[in-house]
Structures are given as C-alpha cells and as structure tokens.
Coordinates of C-alpha atoms in Angstrom, one line a residue:
M668 CA 99.5 219.1 138.6
F669 CA 96.3 220.9 139.5
A670 CA 94.6 220.4 143.0
Y671 CA 90.8 220.1 141.8
H672 CA 88.3 220.3 145.3
Y673 CA 84.5 218.9 144.0
D674 CA 81.5 220.5 146.2
L675 CA 78.8 218.0 145.6
Q676 CA 76.2 220.3 146.5
L677 CA 76.7 221.4 142.8
F678 CA 74.5 218.0 142.0
A679 CA 72.3 218.2 144.6
Q680 CA 71.6 221.2 143.8
Q681 CA 67.4 221.0 142.6
P682 CA 66.1 223.4 140.5
S683 CA 64.0 224.9 142.1
T684 CA 66.2 226.6 144.2
V685 CA 67.9 228.3 141.5
T686 CA 68.0 231.6 142.2
G687 CA 71.2 233.2 140.1
T688 CA 73.2 233.9 143.3
E689 CA 75.0 230.8 143.4
N690 CA 79.2 231.4 143.8
Y691 CA 81.7 229.4 141.7
V692 CA 84.9 229.1 142.2
D693 CA 87.4 229.1 139.3
P694 CA 89.8 226.2 140.5
F695 CA 92.6 227.7 138.4
T696 CA 92.7 231.2 140.0
G697 CA 90.6 231.2 142.5
N698 CA 88.3 233.4 141.5
T699 CA 84.3 233.3 142.4
Q700 CA 82.2 233.4 140.2
A701 CA 77.8 233.8 140.7
F702 CA 75.9 231.7 138.0
D703 CA 73.0 233.5 136.7
S704 CA 70.1 231.1 136.0
E705 CA 70.3 230.4 133.1
N706 CA 74.3 229.3 133.5
S707 CA 73.7 227.4 136.7
M708 CA 74.1 223.4 136.5
S709 CA 72.0 221.6 138.6
A710 CA 68.4 221.3 136.1
E711 CA 70.7 219.1 134.2
M712 CA 73.3 217.2 137.3
K713 CA 68.7 216.5 138.9
T714 CA 68.1 215.5 135.5
F715 CA 71.1 213.3 135.1
Y716 CA 70.5 211.3 138.5
D717 CA 66.7 210.6 137.9
T718 CA 67.6 209.4 134.2
N719 CA 70.5 207.4 136.6
L720 CA 67.2 205.9 138.6
L721 CA 65.1 205.3 135.8
V722 CA 68.1 203.5 134.3
N723 CA 69.3 201.5 137.1
A724 CA 65.2 200.9 138.3
R725 CA 64.4 199.1 135.0
P726 CA 66.5 195.9 133.9
N727 CA 64.7 195.0 137.7
L728 CA 61.8 194.8 136.7
V729 CA 61.1 191.1 135.1
Y730 CA 57.6 190.8 136.0
A731 CA 56.3 194.9 134.4
Q732 CA 57.4 193.8 130.8
F733 CA 54.5 191.8 130.5
G734 CA 51.8 192.7 132.6
R735 CA 48.8 195.0 131.0
K736 CA 49.7 198.8 131.6
Q737 CA 46.6 200.9 133.4
G738 CA 46.9 204.7 133.6
L739 CA 45.2 206.5 136.8
P740 CA 44.8 210.0 136.2
A741 CA 46.0 212.4 138.7
H742 CA 42.2 213.4 141.3
R743 CA 40.7 210.2 140.9
G744 CA 41.7 208.4 143.9
K745 CA 43.6 205.6 144.7
T746 CA 41.9 202.9 143.0
V747 CA 41.3 201.5 140.1
E748 CA 38.6 198.8 138.8
F749 CA 39.0 196.2 135.8
R750 CA 35.7 195.2 134.9
K751 CA 35.5 191.9 133.0
P752 CA 33.0 190.5 131.2
N753 CA 31.6 186.8 131.9
K754 CA 31.4 184.3 129.5
L755 CA 28.5 182.8 128.2
P756 CA 27.3 180.1 126.8
N757 CA 27.2 178.2 124.2
A758 CA 24.0 178.3 122.3
K759 CA 20.9 175.8 122.2
P760 CA 18.6 174.5 119.9
L761 CA 15.7 176.2 118.8
T762 CA 13.2 174.5 118.5
E763 CA 10.0 175.6 116.1
G764 CA 8.0 178.6 117.1
V765 CA 9.6 179.1 120.4
I766 CA 10.8 182.3 122.0
P767 CA 14.6 181.0 123.7
D768 CA 14.6 182.4 127.5
A769 CA 17.6 185.0 127.5
E770 CA 20.8 184.4 128.9
K771 CA 22.3 186.8 132.0
F772 CA 24.9 188.3 131.2
G773 CA 27.0 190.1 134.4
V774 CA 30.1 191.9 134.4
T775 CA 33.2 191.4 137.4
A776 CA 34.5 193.9 139.2
I777 CA 38.3 194.1 140.4
T778 CA 39.8 196.8 142.1
A779 CA 43.2 197.3 143.2
A780 CA 44.4 199.4 145.6
L781 CA 47.3 201.9 145.6
T782 CA 50.8 201.5 147.9
Q783 CA 53.1 204.1 148.7
H784 CA 56.6 203.2 148.8
G785 CA 59.9 204.9 149.8
L786 CA 63.8 205.5 150.8
Y787 CA 66.2 207.8 151.0
A788 CA 69.6 207.8 151.9
S789 CA 71.7 210.7 154.2
I790 CA 75.0 212.1 153.2
T791 CA 76.9 213.3 155.9
D792 CA 79.1 217.1 155.3
Q793 CA 82.0 215.4 155.9
V794 CA 81.5 212.0 153.5
E795 CA 80.7 215.6 151.1
L796 CA 83.6 217.1 152.0
H797 CA 86.3 214.3 151.8
T798 CA 85.7 211.7 149.3
V799 CA 87.1 211.4 146.1
D800 CA 84.1 209.9 143.9
N801 CA 81.2 211.0 143.9
V802 CA 79.2 209.6 146.3
L803 CA 75.4 210.6 145.1
A804 CA 75.8 208.5 141.6
M805 CA 77.0 205.6 143.9
I806 CA 73.9 206.0 145.9
T807 CA 71.8 207.3 142.9
E808 CA 72.5 203.6 140.9
E809 CA 72.0 202.0 144.0
L810 CA 68.8 203.6 144.8
G811 CA 67.6 202.4 141.2
A812 CA 68.4 199.1 142.4
S813 CA 67.0 199.2 145.3
A814 CA 63.0 200.6 144.0
G815 CA 63.4 198.2 140.3
Q816 CA 63.6 195.2 142.9
T817 CA 60.7 197.1 145.2
M818 CA 58.8 197.6 142.5
D819 CA 59.3 194.1 140.4
T820 CA 58.4 192.3 144.2
L821 CA 55.3 193.9 144.8
I822 CA 54.2 192.2 141.5
R823 CA 56.0 189.1 141.7
N824 CA 53.8 188.4 145.1
E825 CA 50.7 189.0 143.3
V826 CA 51.5 187.1 140.5
C827 CA 52.1 184.7 142.6
G828 CA 49.5 184.7 144.3
G829 CA 47.2 183.2 142.0
T830 CA 45.3 180.1 142.4
A831 CA 46.2 177.5 139.7
V832 CA 49.8 175.3 140.6
Q833 CA 51.0 172.0 139.2
Y834 CA 53.5 170.4 141.2
C835 CA 56.2 168.8 139.3
D836 CA 56.4 164.9 139.1
K837 CA 59.6 163.1 142.0
V838 CA 61.6 161.4 139.6
A839 CA 64.0 158.7 140.6
A840 CA 67.2 157.9 139.2
N841 CA 65.6 154.6 136.6
G842 CA 62.9 157.3 135.7
T843 CA 60.0 156.6 137.8
H844 CA 57.9 158.9 138.1
T845 CA 55.7 159.9 141.4
A846 CA 52.9 161.9 141.3
V847 CA 53.6 165.3 144.2
T848 CA 50.2 166.7 145.5
S849 CA 51.8 169.4 147.6
R850 CA 54.2 171.7 147.9
A851 CA 55.6 170.2 151.0
A852 CA 56.5 166.7 148.5
I853 CA 58.5 168.4 146.7
D854 CA 62.8 167.3 146.8
K855 CA 65.5 168.1 144.5
T856 CA 64.2 165.1 141.9
A857 CA 61.1 167.2 141.2
K858 CA 62.5 169.4 138.7
L859 CA 61.1 171.8 135.9
T860 CA 61.5 169.1 132.8
P861 CA 60.4 169.4 129.9
E862 CA 58.0 167.3 129.9
E863 CA 56.4 169.4 132.2
V864 CA 56.6 172.3 130.8
N865 CA 54.6 171.0 127.5
K866 CA 51.6 169.5 130.6
A867 CA 52.5 173.9 132.0
V868 CA 51.4 175.4 128.0
M869 CA 48.8 172.2 127.7
E870 CA 46.9 172.9 130.7
L871 CA 47.2 177.1 130.0
K872 CA 45.4 176.4 126.9
K873 CA 43.4 173.8 127.8
K874 CA 42.2 177.9 129.3
L875 CA 42.2 178.9 125.9
A876 CA 44.8 181.4 127.1
P877 CA 45.6 184.0 124.1
T878 CA 49.5 183.9 124.2
I879 CA 51.5 186.9 123.8
N880 CA 53.2 187.4 120.0
G881 CA 52.5 183.9 119.3
K882 CA 54.3 182.2 122.2
Y883 CA 53.6 182.2 126.4
I884 CA 56.2 183.7 128.5
A885 CA 57.4 182.7 132.1
V886 CA 59.4 183.3 134.3
I887 CA 62.5 181.5 136.1
H888 CA 65.2 181.1 138.4
P889 CA 68.1 180.2 137.5
A890 CA 68.5 177.0 139.8
V891 CA 65.4 175.9 137.6
A892 CA 67.0 177.0 135.1
Y893 CA 70.1 174.6 135.3
D894 CA 68.3 172.2 135.2
L895 CA 66.0 172.9 132.2
R896 CA 69.2 174.1 129.8
Q897 CA 70.5 170.5 130.3
S898 CA 67.4 169.0 127.9
E899 CA 68.3 168.5 124.2
Q900 CA 65.1 170.6 123.6
W901 CA 66.2 173.6 124.4
I902 CA 66.4 176.8 122.5
E903 CA 68.7 179.0 122.7
A904 CA 67.0 182.7 122.9
H905 CA 70.1 183.9 120.3
K906 CA 68.7 181.4 118.0
Y907 CA 65.6 182.0 117.6
A908 CA 64.6 186.3 118.3
S909 CA 66.9 189.8 116.7
P910 CA 68.8 191.2 119.4
E911 CA 66.1 193.7 119.6
E912 CA 62.8 191.4 120.4
I913 CA 64.5 189.4 123.7
Y914 CA 62.8 190.4 126.1
N915 CA 64.7 191.7 129.2
G916 CA 66.3 188.6 131.2
E917 CA 65.4 186.0 128.2
I918 CA 66.9 183.0 127.9
G919 CA 65.7 180.2 125.0
E920 CA 62.1 179.1 124.6
L921 CA 60.6 175.5 124.4
H922 CA 57.1 174.4 123.7
G923 CA 55.9 177.6 123.1
V924 CA 57.4 178.9 126.1
R925 CA 59.5 181.7 126.1
F926 CA 62.1 182.0 129.0
V927 CA 62.8 184.9 131.0
E928 CA 64.9 184.3 134.5
T929 CA 65.3 185.9 137.2
T930 CA 67.1 185.6 140.7
Q931 CA 63.4 187.5 141.5
A932 CA 61.4 184.4 140.7
K933 CA 60.0 183.7 143.2
I934 CA 60.9 180.3 146.5
F935 CA 59.0 179.4 149.1
G936 CA 60.5 178.2 152.0
G937 CA 64.3 177.1 152.9
K938 CA 64.9 180.6 154.7
W939 CA 67.4 179.4 157.5
L940 CA 66.2 178.8 161.2
S941 CA 69.0 180.3 163.4
A942 CA 71.4 182.2 161.6
A943 CA 74.4 179.7 161.9
A944 CA 72.2 176.9 161.0
R945 CA 69.8 176.2 158.3
N946 CA 68.5 172.7 160.4
L947 CA 68.1 172.0 163.5
T948 CA 68.6 169.1 166.0
V949 CA 65.6 167.7 168.8
A950 CA 67.6 167.3 171.8
S951 CA 63.9 166.1 173.9
Y952 CA 60.4 166.3 173.4
A953 CA 57.5 166.8 176.1
A954 CA 53.7 168.2 175.6
K955 CA 54.6 170.9 172.5
V956 CA 57.8 171.2 173.8
I957 CA 61.1 171.0 171.6
T958 CA 64.8 171.1 173.5
I959 CA 67.4 171.0 170.2
D960 CA 70.8 170.2 170.7
E961 CA 71.8 173.8 168.9
A962 CA 72.3 177.6 170.5
L963 CA 69.3 180.6 169.6
S964 CA 71.1 183.6 169.4
T965 CA 67.8 186.1 171.2
E966 CA 67.6 187.3 167.3
D967 CA 67.2 183.8 166.4
A968 CA 64.2 182.8 168.9
A969 CA 61.5 186.2 168.1
A970 CA 62.3 184.7 163.5
L971 CA 61.1 181.9 165.0
A972 CA 57.8 182.5 166.2
G973 CA 55.0 182.5 164.4
R974 CA 57.2 180.1 161.7
K975 CA 56.5 176.5 160.3
I976 CA 59.1 174.3 161.0
M977 CA 59.0 169.9 160.3
I978 CA 60.1 166.8 161.4
G979 CA 60.1 164.3 159.6
T980 CA 56.0 165.2 157.5
G981 CA 55.0 167.0 159.4
I982 CA 54.4 170.6 159.9
Y983 CA 54.1 172.8 162.8
T984 CA 53.5 176.2 163.1
V985 CA 55.6 177.0 166.2
V986 CA 54.3 179.3 168.9
S987 CA 57.2 181.0 170.8
A988 CA 61.1 180.2 170.8
T989 CA 63.5 181.0 174.1
A990 CA 67.0 181.4 173.3
G991 CA 69.9 178.7 175.0
N992 CA 73.0 177.2 174.6
A993 CA 73.3 173.7 172.6
G994 CA 70.6 171.3 175.2
A995 CA 68.7 174.4 176.8
A996 CA 67.1 176.4 174.0
T997 CA 63.4 175.3 172.9
I998 CA 60.9 176.1 170.3
T999 CA 56.9 175.8 171.4
I1000 CA 54.6 174.5 168.0
S1001 CA 51.7 174.5 168.6
E1002 CA 49.4 170.9 167.4
T1003 CA 50.3 167.5 168.9
P1004 CA 52.5 165.6 167.3
A1005 CA 50.9 162.3 165.9
A1006 CA 54.2 161.0 167.6
N1007 CA 56.8 162.8 169.6
P1008 CA 59.7 164.0 168.1
A1009 CA 62.3 161.3 169.5
D1010 CA 66.4 163.0 170.3
G1011 CA 68.4 163.4 166.8
D1012 CA 65.0 164.3 164.7
S1013 CA 65.9 166.8 161.9
I1014 CA 64.1 169.9 161.9
Y1015 CA 63.7 171.6 159.1
P1016 CA 62.0 174.6 158.0
G1017 CA 58.1 174.6 157.2
E1018 CA 57.5 176.8 154.9
G1019 CA 59.0 174.3 151.5
G1020 CA 59.3 171.1 150.6
A1021 CA 60.3 168.0 151.5
A1022 CA 63.7 168.1 154.6
G1023 CA 63.4 172.3 154.1
T1024 CA 64.0 172.0 150.4
A1025 CA 63.4 174.9 148.1
V1026 CA 60.4 175.0 146.4
Y1027 CA 60.8 177.6 143.5
A1028 CA 57.8 179.1 141.0
T1029 CA 58.4 179.1 137.8
M1030 CA 55.1 181.4 136.5
F1031 CA 52.9 180.9 133.2
F1032 CA 51.3 182.8 131.5
G1033 CA 50.0 184.7 128.7
K1034 CA 48.2 188.2 127.2
D1035 CA 46.5 190.7 130.0
A1036 CA 47.3 187.7 132.8
F1037 CA 47.7 190.5 135.4
A1038 CA 47.6 194.3 135.2
E1039 CA 50.2 197.3 136.3
I1040 CA 49.0 200.9 137.3
D1041 CA 51.1 203.4 136.6
P1042 CA 49.4 206.4 138.5
E1043 CA 49.9 209.7 137.2
G1044 CA 52.3 212.2 138.2
A1045 CA 52.7 209.4 141.3
G1046 CA 55.4 207.3 138.8
L1047 CA 59.4 206.3 140.1
S1048 CA 61.3 209.8 141.0
M1049 CA 64.0 211.2 142.6
I1050 CA 63.8 213.1 145.2
L1051 CA 66.9 215.1 146.3
K1052 CA 67.4 217.3 149.9
D1053 CA 70.8 219.8 150.0
K1054 CA 72.5 220.5 153.3
S1055 CA 71.2 223.8 153.5
Q1056 CA 67.1 221.7 153.1
V1057 CA 67.4 218.5 155.7
G1058 CA 71.0 218.8 158.0
G1059 CA 69.5 220.6 160.4
P1060 CA 71.3 223.7 162.5
L1061 CA 74.5 223.4 162.3
E1062 CA 74.5 221.6 158.6
Q1063 CA 75.4 218.2 158.4
F1064 CA 73.8 216.1 156.1
S1065 CA 72.4 216.1 152.6
T1066 CA 69.6 213.0 151.4
A1067 CA 68.8 211.4 148.2
G1068 CA 65.7 209.0 148.5
Y1069 CA 63.3 208.0 145.4
K1070 CA 59.1 207.4 146.0
V1071 CA 57.2 205.3 143.6
S1072 CA 53.5 204.7 143.4
T1073 CA 52.5 201.4 142.5
A1074 CA 49.2 198.3 142.2
S1075 CA 49.4 195.7 139.5
K1076 CA 46.9 192.9 140.3
R1077 CA 45.7 189.4 138.5
L1078 CA 43.1 189.7 136.3
Y1079 CA 42.3 186.1 134.4
E1080 CA 43.8 183.5 136.3
D1081 CA 43.2 180.9 134.3
R1082 CA 45.6 182.6 132.2
M1083 CA 48.7 182.4 134.1
L1084 CA 49.7 178.9 136.2
R1085 CA 52.3 178.7 138.8
V1086 CA 54.3 175.6 138.5
E1087 CA 56.5 175.1 141.3
S1088 CA 59.1 172.5 141.3
G1089 CA 62.5 172.0 143.2
A1090 CA 66.0 172.2 142.4
T1091 CA 69.2 170.5 142.3
T1092 CA 70.3 172.8 144.4
G1093 CA 67.4 173.4 146.2
D1094 CA 69.2 173.5 149.7
I1095 CA 70.9 176.1 148.9
D1096 CA 69.1 179.5 148.0
Q1097 CA 66.8 180.6 150.8
E1098 CA 62.5 182.0 150.7
N1099 CA 63.2 185.2 148.6

C-alpha cells in the first residue's frame, strides 16, 4: 500500500504565478521534478474552483432567473439609469376643423447603484498539511452557497420592497372570511388559498402586466406551498412541463401562475425575542418600563433595542432593554399604551402578524418587473491566495474567497404584487 501526501497549494496556485520552477515530488520514487509553464496544473485547478463556485451559486439564484438582465460596460460609472415612457391617455373625440391640444409626453428615469460584497475563509498550514479531504473543494462549495444566497437576498429585498400588497383573508373553520387590512392582523388562518391566487392574478391582469411566456410567476415559501398544495386545483410541475422547461425550484401551477419554491422567500417577523424564548411575559409595568418574567442576557438586551414588540393588539418600539434574571430584566418602550400591560400578558415579536405569527411574502410578477445589473468585469469571481502571498512572515495560512458587484431595481410596480399570508407553521419560522 502506498501513502500519498497531498499538497493543497497545488490547488490554490494562481495562473499568474506560474514560472516554470514549481516542483513536483513523485510519490513512488521520491524524486523531485520541475513543472514547466506548459505542463503546470495550476491554471486547470483555478478554472475548476471558479467553475465550482459558480455551479454552487446558481442553484440559489431563484429570483434572478426572472429579472431583466442589464449589462454595465466597464469604465461607465457605478450607476445604471433605466428610462421608461409614461403612458398616454386614450384619444379624445375631434371637432371638425379644430386642432386638439397636444398631449405631453414624458419619460421616467430610475437609477440603481452597484454595491460590492465579498467573503473569504482562511486555511492554516496545519490544515493543509494534515487533513485527508480536499479542504479547498469543500470551502469552494460553501463559498458558492454563500454567494448564491447573498446575491439572491439582495434581489429579494429589492423586489419585496414594492408598494403593491394584498393581505390574505382570515378563514374560520366554518368557512367564514374576515378581511385583513394590515400585516399585524395576519394570523395562521390567513392562508394563501386558490381564491387568493386568483385574486392576485386578477390584479395583475387589471394592471395589464405582461406575462412571462404566457404565465405569471410567484416565488413561494415551502410553508405557504404546503398549505396551497392541499388544493385539488393544484397542478404539479411535472404534469405540464418537460424537464428542460422547468424553472429552478418550480413546483407547480395554479390559475395561470407558475410557482417557484425557496426558503429564501421573504418572512416578516417571527424572530425570537431572546435566545431562549420566542415570546416573553409581563411581570409588571410602570411609566413605559416593562419588567419581564424571563431572564435576558446582555446579548439579548442589546438585540432588543430598536425592535418592535406586540402586547395584545398594540405594537411598541423598544428603546432599550436591561439584562437580568427572571423578574429583574426590563424593556423600555417609546409609546404610551392605551391600556397598561398587566402581569401575565404575553409579549410577542412585533414585526410580523398577530401574536407574533410569521408573515410570508409570496411575490407575484410579470415580465421585466425588475432588473438585475451585470457589470462587466465585476461579476462573481473566485479569489485564491496561497500562504506565500498572504500567510505572513511565517506563511501560516492561505485564503479562498469571492467578491461580486451587483444591483437590482424594481422597474414596474404595476407588474408585481406582494401577497402576505400566514401558514400552518407560522409559529415556527423566523424572519429571514
């Protein structure tokens, strides 16, 4: 049996550093041979890891596949301007011999500025020397997942910031519907139903939103999809599309909408109020200061500052919180409650729905509703540095990372609709 010793630096070598003097130790004979510039594997390995990064990033780019792609040539600044013509009204009746007034025609400008994001990990010389696995390959896989999630989150946050919103009705066990007019009133009975999907399609059609290949698109969270798929009207994706026609993450169709599922779908609220508890309990109240029955750590107290909390139906802003044991920790709020919180009242996360329910945003949109900017020479790239470059005077570590410059922008508010709902598991999921 032969013992093999892997030098991970062969994988991290940059093409620009190939000089023809790299050495290779034959594991069978122990003889040292020099690579030449034509036979070095450094360039091939760099290409492999670049490809690996992109392959792992792409599966996470759910929103990006539906945006309008806009290039940005190098040396043209960091801001892109989109221009769209304003709509003209219908023609008016003409009076014989009378010249009508001209309609004013205008163009609306929309700008988006690039932002740069990046992340890297270090690999110590001890890891390189003693591990059996290909550490660089594993790091690249994780970097790809991070890059994909980062880029998709940036697009999602822009898309979900639209002004058009539909709140799902609360539906009682007997089928009675109660209209919901705010996020704070949504509970777990306010589910996304086929009727709500049909209502969303109607709104997009009324606004003349163009479809994408004949259908609208909706990005949906698995918790919401679980409820919606109970409907007999649901059509599984494999029943209407061939494999090459299915979007990344596509799960099915309903009322002319193709649904794409991802845990990246936006969740509002539901974030725990402390590391140990989702909800807290009022012990006493006086002059905007709430003493609670639970303990708060220093980290918990710091994280509460600036957050919203809900007591009953009232929503309050936390000015500050003090750490302490149960019965001693306090929360100070900025608003004066209409009725003082009482001993035993529950304190819920206030960014979501009723009683702290997580609220899910299912984004419906048509063609070119938003754009994604792809800057020349500044797209997603892998950066490898060996220990001779960044490892310090003792060459103790190498690094692997990525960086990307990107931007996205809502172009047509009337081509998208954010449908907010609860879900059966709305008391489990946290804000993302």
